[in-house]
């Protein structure tokens, strides 16, 4: 018996000897879009976390099954899938991008290994059809009049607060948002990969509002796309020729106009 | 009443005498007659079942007196509903609901001296394709009834059954749905909605229902097939709730209990056309939906 044959037999034995308990502690969690919010006519990133309490599992298959009911099972061939390795007693995060229409039909994400389904989870979340989706990274922009200004400017909109840590690292995952507002105090918590995804999303047509000049000073992540290079802070008081009734000064970013057009 | 053209996806309101209110229209199997319930606008407790030629519905109101003898007259405080023609067009089944909520299914034979006979407790009768059996609904459960003997068997949970000529039964199944709208950073639910959803399912019963009559099915819903479902699309109410929570700065988990039903209902399954029609009732609209269905083999085997 040569070495090659030995290796083959050994591999087969491993498959046969993996006991049921080896898969006992595997579970998956699925978060579509931006913490659940997505658009049903755009690609949706399913953020999938896999928890494994047992030994390592190699070549497990994650797949999105279009319909759980047998009525349409012939069309439920898994088109969206990926192979993952599960760490022993560990947690991994991965993603699969699917069409928003499919996500809105609440498909099932299944994890399969050794011919058995280890766990499954139905894709939930909120599908937004035509409304503007405004994502606020930070609480402050939501507390002032900005949402109402947005409603007047863009019509009815859906607003979602997102902590900086939950910002995706992939511009496609940001497709659910029409407008992203970044709070100045939260901007330093945005990681370089997240900032890059936002810049790419802007290049693809996204509307970015840098509240108080968030991240737009020299060397900061949005300085290279911001029309104004922020150089400092100022405030604006007065009643603006009757446009304001309050007299409390508003803090503003001060800076130099560096690109784009001003009207 | 609206008359819908299924080929052109258009509809028009029928120009009927305005001294009546109209409910529960049902075309006869050959399409030539229409039975419906009408109620005198001025008399509260006066409902009638009348049968008129279908072409009358599209005639001008001026030429239309609707002076026809009712097949059934109800002078009590009953609500008449759910008219269903027998396959040969000789009988009409219907249900009544009295002011105590008691539901009864009746059969009336067409003819010169129509006489109604109560056949069972329940509502929403539908005939088997051979006319020997019916399916009725009682307290959210479907039963199959042998018309001649009056014997019945329990099928399982369901509403608004329709037994189509090809032998399939379509019905509405309502269930409680929990939908997570948004998630916490750790993946646990943040804002969740509980609501009732109605989906349309089907089972094959054959022309006389023997397949179900002779089998002991305790897994009724599991053996059925889903034909239509409202899906996971968000309603206006859910979106407005989410928006308010976001603006108020609520970050901890919350649950919204919706008492309305987002549902598909009133199915009509046309076996010869392989088409399902149903109403999709959302929170601010209702739509008549048309779906092409097809029969498919799922597996082969000895048994």
mmCIF file of C-alpha atoms in Angstrom, chain B residues 1 35 97 180 251:
data_model
loop_
_atom_site.group_PDB
_atom_site.id
_atom_site.type_symbol
_atom_site.label_atom_id
_atom_site.label_comp_id
_atom_site.label_asym_id
_atom_site.label_seq_id
_atom_site.Cartn_x
_atom_site.Cartn_y
_atom_site.Cartn_z
ATOM 1 C CA UNK B 1 -69.601 45.485 -7.063
ATOM 2 C CA UNK B 35 -75.947 34.786 -7.476
ATOM 3 C CA UNK B 97 -74.395 34.303 10.968
ATOM 4 C CA UNK B 180 -37.070 41.336 13.779
ATOM 5 C CA UNK B 251 -31.738 51.924 21.586
#
